[in-house]
Amino acid sequence: MAEQKRSDTLPRLIAEQELAMNHSPLIVMAQGLGAHKLVAWLGVILATSDDAHAKSSARGAVFVVNVRDAERDEWLQFTATLLQRSASISKDTEGSQQDVLLLPPRFVDAEYSRQERVEAYQAGGIILVTARVLLTDLLRGELSASSGLIRAVVVMDAHINACLEYGMIGFALRLVREEHSHARICAVTDRPEKVSSGFHGAAVRAKAARASALSLWPRFHEVVQGYIANATRSGIELVEVSIRLPSKVLQIQTALVKTVQTVVRELQASTQNGVDASEFLQPGEKGVHAIVHSRFDDIIKGQLLPVWSKCSPKTRQLVCDLRTLRELIVDLPRLSCIQFWSRLCALRITEPKGSMWMVARSAQAIFTVAESRCWKVAADKQRVLVLEPNTKWDALRDTVCEIKTEIQSARNLEGPSVRKKARLEEDVSSPSNTPSSAGAEALLNNSSRVLIITRDAETVEQLSHVLRGPAEVHEWMKVELNEILNGKHVDTETNVEASESEPDPEVDINATSLNAANSAMTEWSDIEGSITVAIRPIHESLRFGFLDEFGPSFVVLYDAALPCIRQLEMFRASRPGRALRVYLLLYENCSESSRFQAALDGEVKAYERLIGEKKSLVFAEDLGADAAKHADSFGEAATGSARFVPARSGLGSDRDSRVTALQASHEGREKQVIVDVRELRSPLPAIMHARGTRLIPTTLTVGDYVLSPRVVVERKTLSDLISSLKAGRLFVQAEAMLRYYPVACLLIELGPEHAQSVGNAEGGGIGGDVVGEDAHAAEMYRAVSMNAALGKAGFGDPGNATSPMSRLVLLAQAFPKLRFIWARGPNHAAILLESIKATEKEQPDEEFAIQVGRLSGANLSDGVLSLAEDRLEESFNSDAVAFLRTIPGIEPNVIPRIAEQCESVAELFKLDIDGLASVLASRANAQKVFKFIHAEAPDFASV
C-alpha cells in the first residue's frame, strides 16, 4: 500500500506496460505527468530486467540521452534511489545481475577520455550521456556491433529538432539501429502539440526514433484517470479568483488593438491583399477578442512564409512590428506600471527607424496613458510620482491573508482533534510522505505551508516585496524607478535588485532560504509560526521531489500553467487523505485568461490528431529488418545522385566526363571525410553518412570538413556568415585554411526561406575546376550577380561599405584562391561536397587535420611537423602580404608572382622601374610602386 502512494507510481505503471507490449515505443504523454520519472523507470527496468532481446549483451549499458542540464544531478540521484529500491526488492537475483543493480548511474561527457568512456561502457548499468559523445563514439567504432555494449537507448524530449531524421540524436539512433539490431530504443516526450505539428508529424518523429509503436498517454487516458481518481477520491479543490483590469490598463490594451489593426491594414496594402487578416479587423469586441486571445503575428507570418524571400523590407518590418505589439499585449497584465513604462522607453530607443507602429495615431495613447500610470501633473505643472497599484498584487495578499485566517481558526477551534487526526494520518501515511524526525507536529506544520508559483525569478523578487505590505511595495517601486531614470537598467527582463527596507510591522516576516544553493526560491514565516509561504518559479517548482519535500497544503498559481496543474494532481494522488487547495489568479478580458484554456484545448486537439494519424501509421520494423536498417530515403542515393549534381556553367562537357570517369574509377573505394565534432549538430553530416560517406569526427582547429590532403571546407549558414563577416572571424579562418591547405572552400548554406535567392542548381558549386582562375572569376561574377536577391534576404546592399555583401567582396579580393560554394540547403550541400570528394584520389590525413593550426610547432608530432613545413613552403608571410596589399599599384593577383621572384620586400624595393615592370607585368603599376617607394617622408617636426 505504501508503494502505491508514491508520486512515481504512475510513471512506473506506464514504463512496465510499454516495455511489456512494445519493443521500441515512442511514448507521448501529457505535460505534468512525470516524463523525467518515466525515463528513469525505463532505464531502471531495462538495466535490471533479463530481456530476451539483450542476450547477446547481458552486460550492455542503457544509454539515456537528452536529459536537461538543470535536472541532471537530481535525475541521477532519483535514478540511483530507484536502483537501490529495486536491489532491495530483488535480493534473490543472480550475482552478476546484482552487480548491475548496485552500480549507480553515471554521467559521461566530453571531459572523459576515450579510454575512460570505453571503460564506463563496459561496466554496464545506466549511463547518462550527451548526444555528441554518443554519436562520436558510434562513428568511431567504440560502440560497434561486435562490442555489444549497447543494451538500450532511452531518449527524453523526443520532440526537439535534434531528434529528427538528420538531427544529432536522430543520426545516433539510426547508427544504433544499424549496428545493434537487438537494442531497444525508447523515446519519451510530453509535448504532443510538437509531435502532431507539421505534415505527418507523428510518422516523421516515429521514423526518426526508430519506433515500433506509437503510445499515447493523455490526461483522459483510462489508466491515468483511474490512478488519479483512486488515489485522491476527491479531486483538487480549485478556487478561481477573477481580477478586473484597471481602467488605464484597459485603455492601453484598446490602443494596442487599434495599432495592430492599423499595421495589419498597412501590411495588406503592401502585399496587395496577399494576407487574409479579416478576423483581426472585425469591429467591436470580436476584433479585440481575436487579437488579444491569439498569436496573430505567427498566423500572418505563416501566410507570408512561402514568399518570405521575396517580401520587401517594409513588409518584413511590419511583421516584426506585429510581433512587438503582441509581446506588449502579453506583458501588459504581467508587468507593473514602472516596468511597462520602462519597456516602452526602451522600444523608443531600440526600434528601427522604419518601424510603422510608432507613428500610428493610436500608438501615442499607449505612451501617454502608460506615463500617466506613473506620474500626474500637479497644479504648478510639476510631475508628481503616483504609482498605480497592481490589482493582482492586492488579490495575492488577500488570498494569503485568507489562508492564514483559515489556518488559525482551524487550530483554535479544533485544537486536540486536529492533532489526533494528524497522528492517525501519520500511522497510515507512506514513509516517503512523512518527515523522518517529525510526528503529528510536522504534519500540522505541513498543513500550514503555502506555495506560490510564478513565471520567473524576477517575479519571485517582486512578490517577496508584495507580501511585506503596500508600504514596502511603494518603496521598492521608487527604487526601481530611480534605477531606470539613472540608466542602470531599462530592460525589464533583467533581475531587479531587492530593497533593503524593513518589513511591514503588520506582516512581520523573516526571509529564509529553503535551499541555500537556490536563490530563485524564497520562504517566508510569520512570527507566530502559523503559516509558511514559499515563492517558486514554474521551472523550479517542477523539479524532482520539490513538492514532496515542501509538502504544501495550499498552492497559489500567480501565473497559470498547465504543467503545474497536472503535477499538482500527481502530488495530490501521492498523498491520499490529505487535502490540497489551489487558487488560480487570472485577469479578466486579457491574454492571460485565454492562455491557460488555449493550452488545454491545444493539447486535446493534438491528441485527437495523433489518434487519427495512429490508425494509418506504418512502422519500418513491420516491413522487415532490411527495411528498418535502410529506412531513410537516401538508400538509393548512390545510383540516383547523378541527376541532382548541378551542371557547371562556363565549362565544357569534357569536365563532366572526367568527373564521371574518376567516379567510376573510385567506385569501389570508401569515401572518408574528417568532420569537426561541432558540426555534428547540423544535418549535413547525417545526410553525407546516409549517402555512403564514412565520417571521422574529431576536433578541428582549421576548417569544418577535410575532404582530402588538399581540400578543406568551412561551412557557414547565412546568419553565421553575416556575424562572422562583421566580427572579422571569417578572415582569420580563410587565412588559416589557405595557409595549410592548397584548396580552401567556403560553403554558404542557405535556409529554405533564402533558397530561392540563388535560383537554380546552376548557381551553386565551386565553378568547376577547384584550382582554376577562370572558374574563380566565374563564381565571383555569379556571386555578385545575386546581390539583389540576397539583399532582400537580409544580406545587405553591396553599395553600402559595411554591408555583409561588401565584406564578402572584400574577402574574395583579399583571398583570391578561396573558393565559394553556394548551396540551397543541407541536401544540396551534401551533393556538392560529394562531387568535390569524387575528384580527389587521396584520403584525408586525420593526424595532420587534428594538429594543424596549433599555436606552435611544439604541439605537433615530428611527422606532422615535417608535413606542415612542406605545405608552408608554398605559403607566404601573412604580414608581408598584408603590407604589399596596401601599396598602390600592387594588385592581389600579382602577389604570388612577387613572392616567386623576390626573396623579401626589401629586395622588391631595390628594383628599378624596369625590374618592377617585369615583376608586376604592368609598367603603369610599376611607376606607381616606384613613386610610392621613393617618395619623401614628410617632416613632422616642422608641423
JSON list of N, CA and C in Angstrom, two decimals, residues 931-943:
[
{"chain": "A", "resi": 931, "resn": "LYS", "atom": "N", "xyz": [57.10, 55.29, -57.38]},
{"chain": "A", "resi": 931, "resn": "LYS", "atom": "CA", "xyz": [56.83, 56.61, -56.81]},
{"chain": "A", "resi": 931, "resn": "LYS", "atom": "C", "xyz": [56.53, 56.51, -55.32]},
{"chain": "A", "resi": 932, "resn": "PHE", "atom": "N", "xyz": [55.80, 55.46, -54.92]},
{"chain": "A", "resi": 932, "resn": "PHE", "atom": "CA", "xyz": [55.47, 55.28, -53.51]},
{"chain": "A", "resi": 932, "resn": "PHE", "atom": "C", "xyz": [56.72, 54.96, -52.70]},
{"chain": "A", "resi": 933, "resn": "ILE", "atom": "N", "xyz": [57.63, 54.13, -53.29]},
{"chain": "A", "resi": 933, "resn": "ILE", "atom": "CA", "xyz": [58.81, 53.71, -52.53]},
{"chain": "A", "resi": 933, "resn": "ILE", "atom": "C", "xyz": [59.77, 54.88, -52.32]},
{"chain": "A", "resi": 934, "resn": "HIS", "atom": "N", "xyz": [59.91, 55.71, -53.36]},
{"chain": "A", "resi": 934, "resn": "HIS", "atom": "CA", "xyz": [60.91, 56.76, -53.31]},
{"chain": "A", "resi": 934, "resn": "HIS", "atom": "C", "xyz": [60.31, 58.12, -52.95]},
{"chain": "A", "resi": 935, "resn": "ALA", "atom": "N", "xyz": [59.10, 58.14, -52.46]},
{"chain": "A", "resi": 935, "resn": "ALA", "atom": "CA", "xyz": [58.52, 59.41, -52.05]},
{"chain": "A", "resi": 935, "resn": "ALA", "atom": "C", "xyz": [59.20, 59.90, -50.78]},
{"chain": "A", "resi": 936, "resn": "GLU", "atom": "N", "xyz": [59.34, 61.22, -50.66]},
{"chain": "A", "resi": 936, "resn": "GLU", "atom": "CA", "xyz": [59.99, 61.80, -49.50]},
{"chain": "A", "resi": 936, "resn": "GLU", "atom": "C", "xyz": [59.04, 61.78, -48.31]},
{"chain": "A", "resi": 937, "resn": "ALA", "atom": "N", "xyz": [59.58, 61.41, -47.17]},
{"chain": "A", "resi": 937, "resn": "ALA", "atom": "CA", "xyz": [58.77, 61.37, -45.96]},
{"chain": "A", "resi": 937, "resn": "ALA", "atom": "C", "xyz": [58.50, 62.78, -45.48]},
{"chain": "A", "resi": 938, "resn": "PRO", "atom": "N", "xyz": [57.32, 63.10, -45.00]},
{"chain": "A", "resi": 938, "resn": "PRO", "atom": "CA", "xyz": [57.02, 64.45, -44.52]},
{"chain": "A", "resi": 938, "resn": "PRO", "atom": "C", "xyz": [57.79, 64.76, -43.25]},
{"chain": "A", "resi": 939, "resn": "ASP", "atom": "N", "xyz": [58.13, 66.03, -43.10]},
{"chain": "A", "resi": 939, "resn": "ASP", "atom": "CA", "xyz": [58.87, 66.50, -41.94]},
{"chain": "A", "resi": 939, "resn": "ASP", "atom": "C", "xyz": [57.87, 66.87, -40.84]},
{"chain": "A", "resi": 940, "resn": "PHE", "atom": "N", "xyz": [57.61, 65.93, -39.95]},
{"chain": "A", "resi": 940, "resn": "PHE", "atom": "CA", "xyz": [56.62, 66.16, -38.90]},
{"chain": "A", "resi": 940, "resn": "PHE", "atom": "C", "xyz": [57.13, 67.13, -37.84]},
{"chain": "A", "resi": 941, "resn": "ALA", "atom": "N", "xyz": [58.44, 67.29, -37.75]},
{"chain": "A", "resi": 941, "resn": "ALA", "atom": "CA", "xyz": [58.99, 68.19, -36.72]},
{"chain": "A", "resi": 941, "resn": "ALA", "atom": "C", "xyz": [58.65, 69.64, -37.00]},
{"chain": "A", "resi": 942, "resn": "SER", "atom": "N", "xyz": [58.51, 70.00, -38.28]},
{"chain": "A", "resi": 942, "resn": "SER", "atom": "CA", "xyz": [58.22, 71.39, -38.64]},
{"chain": "A", "resi": 942, "resn": "SER", "atom": "C", "xyz": [56.75, 71.70, -38.63]},
{"chain": "A", "resi": 943, "resn": "VAL", "atom": "N", "xyz": [55.92, 70.70, -38.47]},
{"chain": "A", "resi": 943, "resn": "VAL", "atom": "CA", "xyz": [54.47, 70.91, -38.49]},
{"chain": "A", "resi": 943, "resn": "VAL", "atom": "C", "xyz": [54.02, 71.52, -37.17]}
]
